[in-house]
Short mmCIF file of C-alpha atoms and ligand atoms in Angstrom, two decimals:
data_model
loop_
_atom_site.label_atom_id
_atom_site.label_comp_id
_atom_site.label_asym_id
_atom_site.label_seq_id
_atom_site.Cartn_x
_atom_site.Cartn_y
_atom_site.Cartn_z
CA MET P 1 0.00 0.00 0.00
CA LYS P 2 1.21 3.50 -0.82
CA ARG P 3 2.57 5.53 2.06
CA LYS P 4 0.56 8.64 2.90
CA ILE P 5 2.31 11.98 3.12
CA ALA P 6 1.26 15.59 3.63
CA VAL P 7 3.05 18.62 2.19
CA PHE P 8 3.00 21.97 3.98
CA ALA P 9 3.82 25.06 1.89
CA SER P 10 3.39 28.82 2.09
CA GLY P 11 4.17 29.93 -1.45
CA ASN P 12 4.92 28.90 -4.98
CA GLY P 13 5.01 25.17 -4.36
CA THR P 14 7.66 23.98 -6.81
CA ASN P 15 8.82 21.45 -4.22
CA PHE P 16 5.23 20.29 -3.76
CA GLU P 17 5.16 19.82 -7.53
CA ALA P 18 8.43 17.86 -7.51
CA LEU P 19 7.03 15.50 -4.86
CA ALA P 20 3.67 15.18 -6.63
CA ASN P 21 5.39 14.38 -9.94
CA ALA P 22 7.57 11.75 -8.25
CA CYS P 23 4.42 10.14 -6.77
CA ALA P 24 2.74 10.21 -10.18
CA ASP P 25 5.60 8.62 -12.11
CA GLY P 26 6.44 5.98 -9.49
CA ARG P 27 9.80 7.32 -8.25
CA LEU P 28 8.04 7.73 -4.94
CA ASP P 29 5.77 4.94 -3.74
CA ALA P 30 3.59 7.40 -1.87
CA GLU P 31 0.49 9.52 -2.19
CA ILE P 32 0.16 13.15 -1.15
CA VAL P 33 -3.15 12.96 0.69
CA LEU P 34 -3.12 16.54 1.94
CA CYS P 35 -1.61 19.92 1.10
CA VAL P 36 -1.60 22.45 3.93
CA THR P 37 -1.01 26.14 3.52
CA ASP P 38 -1.05 29.02 5.97
CA LYS P 39 -1.36 31.44 3.03
CA PRO P 40 -4.79 31.11 1.44
CA GLY P 41 -4.53 31.65 -2.31
CA ALA P 42 -0.82 30.76 -2.50
CA TYR P 43 0.13 29.27 -5.86
CA VAL P 44 0.71 25.87 -4.25
CA VAL P 45 -3.10 25.61 -3.95
CA GLU P 46 -3.44 25.73 -7.73
CA ARG P 47 -0.72 23.08 -8.11
CA ALA P 48 -2.50 20.84 -5.58
CA ARG P 49 -5.78 21.27 -7.43
CA ARG P 50 -4.14 20.16 -10.68
CA HIS P 51 -2.79 17.06 -8.93
CA ASP P 52 -6.18 16.33 -7.28
CA VAL P 53 -4.70 16.78 -3.83
CA PRO P 54 -7.09 18.19 -1.20
CA THR P 55 -5.88 21.37 0.43
CA ILE P 56 -6.43 22.97 3.80
CA GLU P 57 -5.99 26.73 3.62
CA PHE P 58 -6.04 28.43 6.99
CA ARG P 59 -5.18 31.83 8.43
CA PRO P 60 -3.20 31.55 11.66
CA LYS P 61 -4.73 34.80 12.87
CA ASP P 62 -8.18 33.19 12.79
CA PHE P 63 -7.06 30.97 15.68
CA ALA P 64 -6.45 31.94 19.29
CA SER P 65 -3.02 30.27 19.35
CA LYS P 66 -0.56 28.08 17.46
CA ALA P 67 -1.67 25.15 19.64
CA GLU P 68 -5.23 25.67 18.44
CA PHE P 69 -4.47 25.62 14.71
CA GLU P 70 -1.98 22.78 15.09
CA THR P 71 -4.66 20.74 16.91
CA MET P 72 -6.97 21.29 13.94
CA LEU P 73 -4.14 20.19 11.61
CA VAL P 74 -3.29 17.08 13.67
CA ASN P 75 -6.95 16.01 13.53
CA GLU P 76 -6.98 16.43 9.73
CA LEU P 77 -3.65 14.62 9.34
CA ARG P 78 -4.68 11.71 11.55
CA SER P 79 -8.08 11.31 9.90
CA ARG P 80 -6.30 10.93 6.56
CA GLY P 81 -3.68 8.52 7.91
CA VAL P 82 -0.72 10.80 7.18
CA GLU P 83 2.56 9.11 8.12
CA LEU P 84 5.09 11.78 7.16
CA ILE P 85 4.87 15.58 6.92
CA CYS P 86 7.11 17.24 4.34
CA LEU P 87 7.61 20.96 4.82
CA ALA P 88 8.22 22.59 1.46
CA GLY P 89 8.62 26.32 1.90
CA TYR P 90 6.30 26.38 4.94
CA MET P 91 7.56 29.57 6.54
CA ARG P 92 6.40 28.97 10.09
CA ILE P 93 8.03 27.39 13.14
CA ILE P 94 6.44 24.06 13.99
CA GLY P 95 4.97 24.09 17.51
CA ASP P 96 4.59 21.61 20.34
CA VAL P 97 1.30 20.08 19.26
CA LEU P 98 2.60 18.96 15.85
CA LEU P 99 5.95 17.90 17.32
CA GLU P 100 4.29 15.83 20.04
CA ASN P 101 2.00 14.09 17.57
CA TYR P 102 4.39 13.71 14.63
CA GLY P 103 7.77 13.57 16.38
CA GLY P 104 10.44 12.18 14.04
CA ARG P 105 7.93 12.30 11.19
CA ILE P 106 8.32 15.92 10.08
CA ILE P 107 11.05 16.90 7.64
CA ASN P 108 12.02 20.20 6.04
CA ILE P 109 13.93 21.36 2.98
CA HIS P 110 16.13 24.43 3.35
CA PRO P 111 18.12 26.20 0.61
CA SER P 112 21.53 26.31 2.32
CA LEU P 113 24.17 23.98 3.66
CA LEU P 114 22.97 23.97 7.27
CA PRO P 115 24.01 24.93 9.87
CA ALA P 116 24.95 27.95 7.74
CA PHE P 117 22.26 30.50 6.91
CA ARG P 118 19.25 29.44 8.93
CA GLY P 119 15.92 31.23 8.67
CA ALA P 120 14.37 33.35 5.98
CA ASP P 121 16.06 34.16 2.67
CA ALA P 122 18.94 31.73 3.09
CA ILE P 123 20.01 32.23 -0.53
CA GLY P 124 20.18 36.01 -0.04
CA GLN P 125 22.12 35.56 3.20
CA ALA P 126 24.64 33.28 1.49
CA LEU P 127 25.04 35.66 -1.48
CA GLU P 128 25.56 38.55 0.91
CA TYR P 129 28.21 36.57 2.77
CA GLY P 130 29.97 35.83 -0.52
CA VAL P 131 30.17 32.04 -0.28
CA LYS P 132 31.25 30.08 -3.34
CA VAL P 133 29.50 26.84 -2.41
CA PHE P 134 25.76 27.04 -1.85
CA GLY P 135 23.44 24.12 -1.31
CA VAL P 136 20.36 22.38 -0.05
CA THR P 137 19.67 20.53 3.21
CA ILE P 138 16.88 18.19 4.20
CA HIS P 139 16.56 17.69 7.94
CA TYR P 140 14.24 16.44 10.65
CA VAL P 141 12.23 19.20 12.28
CA ASP P 142 12.54 19.91 15.98
CA ALA P 143 11.68 22.93 18.10
CA THR P 144 14.68 24.93 16.86
CA LEU P 145 14.87 27.06 13.71
CA ASP P 146 16.26 24.87 10.89
CA GLY P 147 18.14 22.96 13.58
CA GLY P 148 17.05 19.30 13.51
CA LYS P 149 19.21 16.32 12.54
CA ILE P 150 20.47 16.49 8.96
CA ILE P 151 19.25 13.74 6.60
CA SER P 152 20.75 14.74 3.25
CA GLN P 153 22.61 17.62 1.62
CA VAL P 154 23.80 18.63 -1.81
CA ALA P 155 26.31 21.35 -2.65
CA VAL P 156 25.88 23.84 -5.49
CA ALA P 157 29.11 25.49 -6.59
CA TYR P 158 28.55 29.01 -7.90
CA ASP P 159 31.13 31.75 -8.19
CA GLY P 160 29.04 34.80 -8.90
CA SER P 161 26.57 37.29 -7.47
CA ASP P 162 23.56 37.05 -9.78
CA ARG P 163 20.61 35.81 -7.76
CA GLU P 164 18.52 35.19 -10.87
CA GLU P 165 21.22 32.88 -12.18
CA LEU P 166 21.82 31.12 -8.86
CA GLU P 167 18.26 30.47 -7.67
CA PRO P 168 17.27 28.07 -10.47
CA LEU P 169 20.46 26.07 -9.86
CA ILE P 170 19.52 25.60 -6.21
CA HIS P 171 15.86 24.87 -6.91
CA ALA P 172 16.79 22.28 -9.54
CA GLN P 173 18.82 20.43 -6.90
CA GLU P 174 15.96 20.69 -4.39
CA HIS P 175 13.58 19.09 -6.85
CA ILE P 176 15.92 16.12 -7.29
CA LEU P 177 16.95 15.72 -3.65
CA TYR P 178 13.54 15.98 -1.98
CA PRO P 179 11.76 13.07 -3.72
CA ARG P 180 14.85 10.87 -3.35
CA THR P 181 15.17 11.66 0.34
CA VAL P 182 11.47 11.13 1.03
CA ALA P 183 11.66 7.73 -0.70
CA ARG P 184 14.60 6.75 1.49
CA ILE P 185 12.88 7.90 4.69
CA LEU P 186 9.65 6.09 3.88
CA ASP P 187 11.60 2.87 3.30
CA SER P 188 12.86 2.97 6.86
CA LEU P 189 9.78 4.48 8.53
CA PRO P 190 7.67 2.01 10.52
CA HIS P 191 4.04 1.87 9.42
CA GLU P 192 1.73 3.84 11.70
CA ASN P 193 -1.21 1.97 13.18
CA GLN P 194 -3.73 4.75 12.76
C1 GAR D 1 12.51 26.45 -1.18
O1 GAR D 1 13.69 26.97 -1.72
C2 GAR D 1 12.74 25.91 0.22
O2 GAR D 1 14.01 25.33 0.37
C3 GAR D 1 12.62 27.15 1.05
O3 GAR D 1 11.51 27.83 0.49
C4 GAR D 1 11.50 27.58 -0.93
C5 GAR D 1 10.10 27.19 -1.32
O4 GAR D 1 9.99 27.11 -2.71
N1 GAR D 1 12.41 26.85 2.44
C6 GAR D 1 12.92 27.59 3.44
O5 GAR D 1 13.57 28.59 3.26
C7 GAR D 1 12.63 27.04 4.83
N2 GAR D 1 13.38 27.72 5.82
P1 GAR D 1 8.74 26.42 -3.38
O6 GAR D 1 7.48 27.05 -2.75
O7 GAR D 1 8.82 26.74 -4.83
O8 GAR D 1 8.80 24.95 -3.10
#
């Protein structure tokens, strides 16, 4: 039986698309059963619609607290049998409720060689610093910002300062690395008895 995953995103959703395509063409023996976004109307919603993936769009400010909206999300995830949560440009710190319910089953992709350049606009930070080797990291999510155990990384050598030239190089590597890493994690992840 296909493994069930959820993808959380706040924006464009190209990593959602990479995972959805890998599910569709069999590189990933999984099904995205839920897309979650904290930015109603984000382009990822359109991508999910095209892939027939149901989406939950919510506004954090409509809830009294992070615990409250994460409780709503945990209920949705559990009712759909989600086994692994893949953050793909979800620009929000994961809170206690999700960590307690999905501990060790939440992963994130970040566009730098962690632990360098945590947080927002990692590519801009790295360009500003003047590094010559950029990269991508996939890691487990814990309560720290981009700080959980590293699962996989890829380096992107680039000796220049043109963001428009660099960004597609990094994103192309993300779109290869994420499906491969998710496949590897699912192989070793015990089945949840929902
Ligand atoms: C990706 O580059 C991802 O690594 C980054 O957001 C982008 C989302 O792009 N994530 C972070 O910076 C997390 N700290 P996408 O919406 O096209 O997938």
